[in-house]
């Protein structure tokens, strides 16, 4: 590897050269990152300490929150720190590590979202067999498959990156190390590699998105046979999942499913799947979920919950 490169570090150009904009972005993304950590940790701990953890949907949601924290922490702390310095430097080794871990944790998140869609399909379309279909063993296997699938997705990208020769400019027009910006500064013809990456990474994202789109289409079609209350409850859950899928997959497909080139707008779109979508996930999954809100109150405000339960019991007893 050492013979293929004569640089030991890259310079990230970041989001903007304007100092005022950088200060604003520092404050904004620091707030977003703290909110993201607090929200996802709140969901994670609330599910783990409540009976909801034994339900497949919330079991997957706890893993999704874990991946949100890991996935965003690969990029966001470095972005926030770089907004306070003039030269945004990342070593070659850390750049390669960032690329691998971002695609690995992102791949796990994609497959967890797919498992959640399968769970909703089984719950709504096969309600009589749901307990058998989504037993804990199968849930564990789906999570294990998510990690294995993410590794299969990330290793070829990582292998392609470390095989690139870097001998000239070391400025990456991005705020983190990603494969297409690296192709741009490699000192070789990267057209074939770029096409292969589109076929592998872009088509992978598009294929999973189509599977999710079709599965939710089937679910929404099946909802016609449910009662009004059943439709309302199922829709509140499904729309939360659909919102997360669109926020995550839309920008990712735009960036990875096109000719291997970069645009200034890529940084803005990348913010959606690296910071914005993981930050909004806790809100999306809790605001319209009465079971989640009840579990959070029971875990974090047990005295208030117990008092309310006593009052309701007294009312019931007359």
mmCIF file of C-alpha atoms in Angstrom:
data_model
loop_
_atom_site.group_PDB
_atom_site.id
_atom_site.type_symbol
_atom_site.label_atom_id
_atom_site.label_comp_id
_atom_site.label_asym_id
_atom_site.label_seq_id
_atom_site.Cartn_x
_atom_site.Cartn_y
_atom_site.Cartn_z
ATOM 1 C CA UNK A 1 0.000 0.000 0.000
ATOM 2 C CA UNK A 2 2.865 2.366 0.888
ATOM 3 C CA UNK A 3 4.331 2.102 -2.626
ATOM 4 C CA UNK A 4 1.067 3.299 -4.162
ATOM 5 C CA UNK A 5 0.981 6.621 -2.352
ATOM 6 C CA UNK A 6 3.327 9.374 -1.247
ATOM 7 C CA UNK A 7 0.899 11.241 0.988
ATOM 8 C CA UNK A 8 0.171 10.557 4.630
ATOM 9 C CA UNK A 9 -2.825 12.841 5.139
ATOM 10 C CA UNK A 10 -5.746 14.503 3.391
ATOM 11 C CA UNK A 11 -7.085 18.038 3.742
ATOM 12 C CA UNK A 12 -10.869 18.232 4.004
ATOM 13 C CA UNK A 13 -12.294 21.398 2.461
ATOM 14 C CA UNK A 14 -15.369 21.208 4.691
ATOM 15 C CA UNK A 15 -18.735 22.849 4.194
ATOM 16 C CA UNK A 16 -17.726 26.478 3.681
ATOM 17 C CA UNK A 17 -14.779 28.890 3.714
ATOM 18 C CA UNK A 18 -16.845 31.647 5.353
ATOM 19 C CA UNK A 19 -15.893 32.019 9.022
ATOM 20 C CA UNK A 20 -19.339 33.239 10.089
ATOM 21 C CA UNK A 21 -21.007 30.297 8.379
ATOM 22 C CA UNK A 22 -18.559 27.907 10.045
ATOM 23 C CA UNK A 23 -19.364 29.306 13.501
ATOM 24 C CA UNK A 24 -23.091 29.004 12.772
ATOM 25 C CA UNK A 25 -22.637 25.421 11.540
ATOM 26 C CA UNK A 26 -20.558 24.589 14.629
ATOM 27 C CA UNK A 27 -23.356 25.678 16.952
ATOM 28 C CA UNK A 28 -26.039 24.046 14.796
ATOM 29 C CA UNK A 29 -24.337 20.664 14.409
ATOM 30 C CA UNK A 30 -23.204 20.603 18.028
ATOM 31 C CA UNK A 31 -26.843 21.031 19.037
ATOM 32 C CA UNK A 32 -27.925 18.391 16.493
ATOM 33 C CA UNK A 33 -25.328 15.908 17.719
ATOM 34 C CA UNK A 34 -26.227 16.384 21.392
ATOM 35 C CA UNK A 35 -29.940 16.060 20.523
ATOM 36 C CA UNK A 36 -29.188 12.955 18.459
ATOM 37 C CA UNK A 37 -27.242 11.293 21.276
ATOM 38 C CA UNK A 38 -29.815 12.227 23.909
ATOM 39 C CA UNK A 39 -32.804 11.146 21.799
ATOM 40 C CA UNK A 40 -31.388 7.821 20.681
ATOM 41 C CA UNK A 41 -29.997 6.985 24.130
ATOM 42 C CA UNK A 42 -33.401 7.824 25.602
ATOM 43 C CA UNK A 43 -35.095 5.395 23.203
ATOM 44 C CA UNK A 44 -32.416 2.733 23.670
ATOM 45 C CA UNK A 45 -32.508 2.773 27.478
ATOM 46 C CA UNK A 46 -36.310 3.085 27.615
ATOM 47 C CA UNK A 47 -36.767 0.007 25.435
ATOM 48 C CA UNK A 48 -34.115 -2.043 27.234
ATOM 49 C CA UNK A 49 -35.650 -1.307 30.653
ATOM 50 C CA UNK A 50 -39.256 -1.947 29.629
ATOM 51 C CA UNK A 51 -41.254 -4.988 28.433
ATOM 52 C CA UNK A 52 -41.236 -3.460 24.934
ATOM 53 C CA UNK A 53 -37.795 -4.997 24.380
ATOM 54 C CA UNK A 54 -39.459 -8.392 23.985
ATOM 55 C CA UNK A 55 -41.584 -7.126 21.085
ATOM 56 C CA UNK A 56 -39.851 -7.520 17.687
ATOM 57 C CA UNK A 57 -40.573 -3.970 16.450
ATOM 58 C CA UNK A 58 -39.016 -2.345 19.522
ATOM 59 C CA UNK A 59 -36.194 -4.891 19.566
ATOM 60 C CA UNK A 60 -35.250 -3.717 16.068
ATOM 61 C CA UNK A 61 -35.826 -0.080 17.050
ATOM 62 C CA UNK A 62 -33.297 -0.428 19.878
ATOM 63 C CA UNK A 63 -30.735 -1.727 17.381
ATOM 64 C CA UNK A 64 -31.600 1.118 14.986
ATOM 65 C CA UNK A 65 -30.948 3.671 17.745
ATOM 66 C CA UNK A 66 -27.598 2.012 18.484
ATOM 67 C CA UNK A 67 -26.632 2.192 14.824
ATOM 68 C CA UNK A 68 -27.740 5.833 14.604
ATOM 69 C CA UNK A 69 -25.321 6.682 17.411
ATOM 70 C CA UNK A 70 -22.431 4.662 15.945
ATOM 71 C CA UNK A 71 -23.042 5.773 12.346
ATOM 72 C CA UNK A 72 -23.247 9.493 13.131
ATOM 73 C CA UNK A 73 -20.348 9.389 15.594
ATOM 74 C CA UNK A 74 -18.066 8.267 12.772
ATOM 75 C CA UNK A 75 -18.511 11.621 10.994
ATOM 76 C CA UNK A 76 -20.114 14.299 13.170
ATOM 77 C CA UNK A 77 -17.523 14.824 15.981
ATOM 78 C CA UNK A 78 -14.798 15.305 13.353
ATOM 79 C CA UNK A 79 -17.031 17.712 11.406
ATOM 80 C CA UNK A 80 -17.799 19.769 14.541
ATOM 81 C CA UNK A 81 -14.127 19.934 15.561
ATOM 82 C CA UNK A 82 -13.019 20.908 12.038
ATOM 83 C CA UNK A 83 -15.393 23.886 12.008
ATOM 84 C CA UNK A 84 -13.169 25.523 14.650
ATOM 85 C CA UNK A 85 -9.847 25.085 12.822
ATOM 86 C CA UNK A 86 -8.478 26.558 9.628
ATOM 87 C CA UNK A 87 -6.809 23.410 8.228
ATOM 88 C CA UNK A 88 -9.038 20.348 8.411
ATOM 89 C CA UNK A 89 -6.598 17.445 8.319
ATOM 90 C CA UNK A 90 -7.263 13.718 8.497
ATOM 91 C CA UNK A 91 -4.568 11.056 8.266
ATOM 92 C CA UNK A 92 -4.639 8.462 5.510
ATOM 93 C CA UNK A 93 -5.305 5.660 7.994
ATOM 94 C CA UNK A 94 -8.140 7.523 9.721
ATOM 95 C CA UNK A 95 -9.610 8.418 6.345
ATOM 96 C CA UNK A 96 -9.752 4.773 5.305
ATOM 97 C CA UNK A 97 -11.148 3.797 8.710
ATOM 98 C CA UNK A 98 -13.812 6.496 8.485
ATOM 99 C CA UNK A 99 -14.865 5.324 5.024
ATOM 100 C CA UNK A 100 -15.154 1.690 6.121
ATOM 101 C CA UNK A 101 -16.998 2.305 9.395
ATOM 102 C CA UNK A 102 -19.408 4.788 7.838
ATOM 103 C CA UNK A 103 -20.457 2.345 5.127
ATOM 104 C CA UNK A 104 -20.483 -0.566 7.581
ATOM 105 C CA UNK A 105 -22.734 1.086 10.175
ATOM 106 C CA UNK A 106 -24.814 2.630 7.388
ATOM 107 C CA UNK A 107 -25.252 -0.843 5.886
ATOM 108 C CA UNK A 108 -26.358 -2.274 9.243
ATOM 109 C CA UNK A 109 -28.905 0.552 9.526
ATOM 110 C CA UNK A 110 -30.252 -0.166 6.039
ATOM 111 C CA UNK A 111 -30.753 -3.857 6.823
ATOM 112 C CA UNK A 112 -32.326 -3.081 10.206
ATOM 113 C CA UNK A 113 -34.836 -0.839 8.413
ATOM 114 C CA UNK A 114 -35.521 -3.765 6.062
ATOM 115 C CA UNK A 115 -36.064 -6.093 9.048
ATOM 116 C CA UNK A 116 -38.485 -3.566 10.541
ATOM 117 C CA UNK A 117 -40.420 -3.500 7.269
ATOM 118 C CA UNK A 118 -40.592 -7.307 7.312
ATOM 119 C CA UNK A 119 -41.832 -7.152 10.913
ATOM 120 C CA UNK A 120 -44.633 -4.736 9.956
ATOM 121 C CA UNK A 121 -45.535 -6.937 6.967
ATOM 122 C CA UNK A 122 -45.816 -10.007 9.222
ATOM 123 C CA UNK A 123 -47.814 -8.105 11.867
ATOM 124 C CA UNK A 124 -50.345 -6.617 9.428
ATOM 125 C CA UNK A 125 -50.529 -9.156 6.610
ATOM 126 C CA UNK A 126 -50.008 -12.362 8.648
ATOM 127 C CA UNK A 127 -51.410 -11.485 12.104
ATOM 128 C CA UNK A 128 -52.396 -15.049 13.039
ATOM 129 C CA UNK A 129 -48.863 -16.332 12.393
ATOM 130 C CA UNK A 130 -46.994 -13.238 13.611
ATOM 131 C CA UNK A 131 -45.779 -14.745 16.904
ATOM 132 C CA UNK A 132 -44.420 -17.784 15.080
ATOM 133 C CA UNK A 133 -42.857 -15.800 12.221
ATOM 134 C CA UNK A 134 -41.211 -13.147 14.382
ATOM 135 C CA UNK A 135 -39.931 -15.267 17.257
ATOM 136 C CA UNK A 136 -36.806 -14.112 19.112
ATOM 137 C CA UNK A 137 -34.550 -16.587 17.308
ATOM 138 C CA UNK A 138 -35.594 -15.208 13.929
ATOM 139 C CA UNK A 139 -35.165 -11.640 15.164
ATOM 140 C CA UNK A 140 -31.623 -12.438 16.305
ATOM 141 C CA UNK A 141 -30.873 -14.039 12.949
ATOM 142 C CA UNK A 142 -32.152 -10.952 11.121
ATOM 143 C CA UNK A 143 -29.880 -8.714 13.191
ATOM 144 C CA UNK A 144 -26.942 -11.057 12.573
ATOM 145 C CA UNK A 145 -27.761 -11.011 8.845
ATOM 146 C CA UNK A 146 -27.791 -7.196 8.973
ATOM 147 C CA UNK A 147 -24.234 -7.152 10.328
ATOM 148 C CA UNK A 148 -23.077 -9.730 7.795
ATOM 149 C CA UNK A 149 -24.740 -7.890 4.911
ATOM 150 C CA UNK A 150 -23.169 -4.619 6.032
ATOM 151 C CA UNK A 151 -19.721 -6.227 6.044
ATOM 152 C CA UNK A 152 -20.294 -7.578 2.530
ATOM 153 C CA UNK A 153 -21.306 -4.063 1.475
ATOM 154 C CA UNK A 154 -18.440 -2.194 3.179
ATOM 155 C CA UNK A 155 -15.416 -4.407 2.455
ATOM 156 C CA UNK A 156 -15.428 -4.004 -1.374
ATOM 157 C CA UNK A 157 -15.646 -0.203 -0.991
ATOM 158 C CA UNK A 158 -12.828 -0.271 1.547
ATOM 159 C CA UNK A 159 -10.735 -2.534 -0.717
ATOM 160 C CA UNK A 160 -11.296 -0.213 -3.667
ATOM 161 C CA UNK A 161 -10.246 2.798 -1.578
ATOM 162 C CA UNK A 162 -7.011 1.332 -0.202
ATOM 163 C CA UNK A 163 -6.008 0.141 -3.682
ATOM 164 C CA UNK A 164 -6.135 3.687 -5.075
ATOM 165 C CA UNK A 165 -2.764 5.404 -5.666
ATOM 166 C CA UNK A 166 -2.487 8.925 -4.231
ATOM 167 C CA UNK A 167 0.505 10.908 -5.384
ATOM 168 C CA UNK A 168 -0.595 14.477 -6.061
ATOM 169 C CA UNK A 169 -3.301 16.728 -4.651
ATOM 170 C CA UNK A 170 -4.573 15.677 -1.257
ATOM 171 C CA UNK A 171 -7.514 18.070 -0.899
ATOM 172 C CA UNK A 172 -10.893 16.325 -0.585
ATOM 173 C CA UNK A 173 -13.880 18.532 -1.402
ATOM 174 C CA UNK A 174 -16.044 17.125 1.381
ATOM 175 C CA UNK A 175 -16.387 17.115 5.159
ATOM 176 C CA UNK A 176 -15.593 13.398 5.508
ATOM 177 C CA UNK A 177 -13.823 10.677 3.553
ATOM 178 C CA UNK A 178 -16.105 9.031 1.025
ATOM 179 C CA UNK A 179 -15.358 6.939 -2.001
ATOM 180 C CA UNK A 180 -16.302 9.356 -4.812
ATOM 181 C CA UNK A 181 -14.306 12.339 -3.439
ATOM 182 C CA UNK A 182 -11.336 9.969 -3.045
ATOM 183 C CA UNK A 183 -11.665 8.831 -6.661
ATOM 184 C CA UNK A 184 -11.380 12.464 -7.694
ATOM 185 C CA UNK A 185 -7.926 12.930 -6.108
ATOM 186 C CA UNK A 186 -6.494 9.523 -7.048
ATOM 187 C CA UNK A 187 -3.672 9.718 -9.598
ATOM 188 C CA UNK A 188 -5.036 7.087 -11.971
ATOM 189 C CA UNK A 189 -7.965 6.545 -14.299
ATOM 190 C CA UNK A 190 -10.855 5.718 -11.972
ATOM 191 C CA UNK A 191 -13.681 5.477 -14.511
ATOM 192 C CA UNK A 192 -14.014 1.673 -14.392
ATOM 193 C CA UNK A 193 -13.760 1.628 -10.587
ATOM 194 C CA UNK A 194 -16.418 4.340 -10.426
ATOM 195 C CA UNK A 195 -18.799 2.384 -12.644
ATOM 196 C CA UNK A 196 -18.273 -0.770 -10.556
ATOM 197 C CA UNK A 197 -18.931 1.196 -7.378
ATOM 198 C CA UNK A 198 -22.171 2.568 -8.825
ATOM 199 C CA UNK A 199 -23.233 -0.948 -9.793
ATOM 200 C CA UNK A 200 -22.387 -2.245 -6.333
ATOM 201 C CA UNK A 201 -23.231 0.592 -3.957
ATOM 202 C CA UNK A 202 -25.823 2.613 -5.861
ATOM 203 C CA UNK A 203 -27.793 -0.388 -7.108
ATOM 204 C CA UNK A 204 -27.606 -1.899 -3.621
ATOM 205 C CA UNK A 205 -29.265 1.196 -2.128
ATOM 206 C CA UNK A 206 -31.835 1.366 -4.937
ATOM 207 C CA UNK A 207 -32.629 -2.351 -4.684
ATOM 208 C CA UNK A 208 -33.238 -2.181 -0.932
ATOM 209 C CA UNK A 209 -35.339 0.972 -1.383
ATOM 210 C CA UNK A 210 -37.525 -0.774 -4.002
ATOM 211 C CA UNK A 211 -37.972 -3.778 -1.691
ATOM 212 C CA UNK A 212 -39.030 -1.462 1.138
ATOM 213 C CA UNK A 213 -41.322 0.534 -1.163
ATOM 214 C CA UNK A 214 -43.059 -2.626 -2.431
ATOM 215 C CA UNK A 215 -43.394 -4.093 1.063
ATOM 216 C CA UNK A 216 -44.998 -0.938 2.445
ATOM 217 C CA UNK A 217 -47.233 -0.800 -0.636
ATOM 218 C CA UNK A 218 -48.486 -4.313 0.176
ATOM 219 C CA UNK A 219 -48.959 -3.319 3.819
ATOM 220 C CA UNK A 220 -50.981 -0.206 2.941
ATOM 221 C CA UNK A 221 -53.098 -2.247 0.502
ATOM 222 C CA UNK A 222 -53.800 -4.826 3.234
ATOM 223 C CA UNK A 223 -54.932 -2.121 5.659
ATOM 224 C CA UNK A 224 -58.230 -1.890 3.768
ATOM 225 C CA UNK A 225 -59.365 -5.056 5.550
ATOM 226 C CA UNK A 226 -58.725 -3.717 9.057
ATOM 227 C CA UNK A 227 -61.067 -1.783 11.322
ATOM 228 C CA UNK A 228 -60.803 1.995 11.557
ATOM 229 C CA UNK A 229 -58.910 1.755 14.849
ATOM 230 C CA UNK A 230 -56.614 -0.938 13.457
ATOM 231 C CA UNK A 231 -55.880 1.166 10.369
ATOM 232 C CA UNK A 232 -55.111 4.222 12.502
ATOM 233 C CA UNK A 233 -52.674 2.332 14.729
ATOM 234 C CA UNK A 234 -50.965 0.545 11.825
ATOM 235 C CA UNK A 235 -50.686 3.734 9.762
ATOM 236 C CA UNK A 236 -49.108 5.667 12.634
ATOM 237 C CA UNK A 237 -46.345 3.045 12.790
ATOM 238 C CA UNK A 238 -45.936 2.590 9.027
ATOM 239 C CA UNK A 239 -45.765 6.309 8.247
ATOM 240 C CA UNK A 240 -42.984 6.653 10.833
ATOM 241 C CA UNK A 241 -40.997 3.925 9.070
ATOM 242 C CA UNK A 242 -41.691 5.371 5.616
ATOM 243 C CA UNK A 243 -40.535 8.839 6.719
ATOM 244 C CA UNK A 244 -37.250 7.447 8.017
ATOM 245 C CA UNK A 245 -36.702 5.419 4.834
ATOM 246 C CA UNK A 246 -37.273 8.450 2.572
ATOM 247 C CA UNK A 247 -35.004 10.716 4.654
ATOM 248 C CA UNK A 248 -32.216 8.144 4.594
ATOM 249 C CA UNK A 249 -32.477 6.609 1.129
ATOM 250 C CA UNK A 250 -33.443 9.660 -0.948
ATOM 251 C CA UNK A 251 -30.154 11.591 -0.581
ATOM 252 C CA UNK A 252 -28.070 8.380 -0.570
ATOM 253 C CA UNK A 253 -29.521 7.217 -3.892
ATOM 254 C CA UNK A 254 -28.995 10.697 -5.381
ATOM 255 C CA UNK A 255 -25.283 10.595 -4.500
ATOM 256 C CA UNK A 256 -24.367 6.964 -5.219
ATOM 257 C CA UNK A 257 -26.593 6.159 -8.210
ATOM 258 C CA UNK A 258 -25.109 8.448 -10.853
ATOM 259 C CA UNK A 259 -21.865 8.846 -12.837
ATOM 260 C CA UNK A 260 -18.795 8.840 -10.551
ATOM 261 C CA UNK A 261 -18.409 12.568 -10.023
ATOM 262 C CA UNK A 262 -18.913 15.065 -7.227
ATOM 263 C CA UNK A 263 -20.953 18.252 -6.932
ATOM 264 C CA UNK A 264 -20.953 20.969 -4.239
ATOM 265 C CA UNK A 265 -24.548 19.985 -3.413
ATOM 266 C CA UNK A 266 -23.352 16.517 -2.345
ATOM 267 C CA UNK A 267 -22.296 17.914 1.024
ATOM 268 C CA UNK A 268 -25.799 19.211 1.705
ATOM 269 C CA UNK A 269 -27.425 15.940 0.678
ATOM 270 C CA UNK A 270 -24.901 13.978 2.763
ATOM 271 C CA UNK A 271 -26.000 15.931 5.840
ATOM 272 C CA UNK A 272 -29.426 14.305 5.537
ATOM 273 C CA UNK A 273 -28.236 10.724 5.948
ATOM 274 C CA UNK A 274 -25.283 11.422 8.279
ATOM 275 C CA UNK A 275 -26.885 13.866 10.754
ATOM 276 C CA UNK A 276 -30.456 14.964 10.023
ATOM 277 C CA UNK A 277 -32.170 11.570 9.563
ATOM 278 C CA UNK A 278 -30.510 9.981 12.647
ATOM 279 C CA UNK A 279 -31.422 13.088 14.678
ATOM 280 C CA UNK A 280 -35.088 12.960 13.674
ATOM 281 C CA UNK A 281 -35.450 9.196 14.134
ATOM 282 C CA UNK A 282 -36.210 9.464 17.881
ATOM 283 C CA UNK A 283 -38.875 12.108 17.245
ATOM 284 C CA UNK A 284 -40.409 10.216 14.334
ATOM 285 C CA UNK A 285 -40.643 6.958 16.281
ATOM 286 C CA UNK A 286 -41.944 8.445 19.558
ATOM 287 C CA UNK A 287 -44.241 11.386 18.800
ATOM 288 C CA UNK A 288 -47.018 9.234 17.335
ATOM 289 C CA UNK A 289 -46.286 6.064 19.302
ATOM 290 C CA UNK A 290 -48.349 5.822 22.475
ATOM 291 C CA UNK A 291 -46.643 2.596 23.611
ATOM 292 C CA UNK A 292 -43.202 4.197 23.357
ATOM 293 C CA UNK A 293 -44.297 7.328 25.234
ATOM 294 C CA UNK A 294 -45.914 5.202 27.950
ATOM 295 C CA UNK A 295 -42.747 3.113 28.335
ATOM 296 C CA UNK A 296 -40.593 6.246 28.573
ATOM 297 C CA UNK A 297 -42.818 7.734 31.273
ATOM 298 C CA UNK A 298 -42.754 4.458 33.192
ATOM 299 C CA UNK A 299 -38.941 4.194 33.017
ATOM 300 C CA UNK A 300 -38.013 7.827 33.628
ATOM 301 C CA UNK A 301 -40.935 9.000 35.809
ATOM 302 C CA UNK A 302 -41.934 5.879 37.774
ATOM 303 C CA UNK A 303 -43.377 7.849 40.706
ATOM 304 C CA UNK A 304 -45.573 9.934 38.402
ATOM 305 C CA UNK A 305 -46.700 6.823 36.523
ATOM 306 C CA UNK A 306 -47.477 5.000 39.776
ATOM 307 C CA UNK A 307 -49.417 7.996 41.100
ATOM 308 C CA UNK A 308 -51.427 8.272 37.896
ATOM 309 C CA UNK A 309 -52.118 4.532 37.936
ATOM 310 C CA UNK A 310 -53.373 4.790 41.553
ATOM 311 C CA UNK A 311 -55.679 7.703 40.670
ATOM 312 C CA UNK A 312 -57.112 5.793 37.695
ATOM 313 C CA UNK A 313 -57.609 2.709 39.874
ATOM 314 C CA UNK A 314 -59.493 4.748 42.476
ATOM 315 C CA UNK A 315 -61.707 6.205 39.764
ATOM 316 C CA UNK A 316 -62.376 2.714 38.434
ATOM 317 C CA UNK A 317 -63.264 1.437 41.908
ATOM 318 C CA UNK A 318 -65.667 4.356 42.360
#
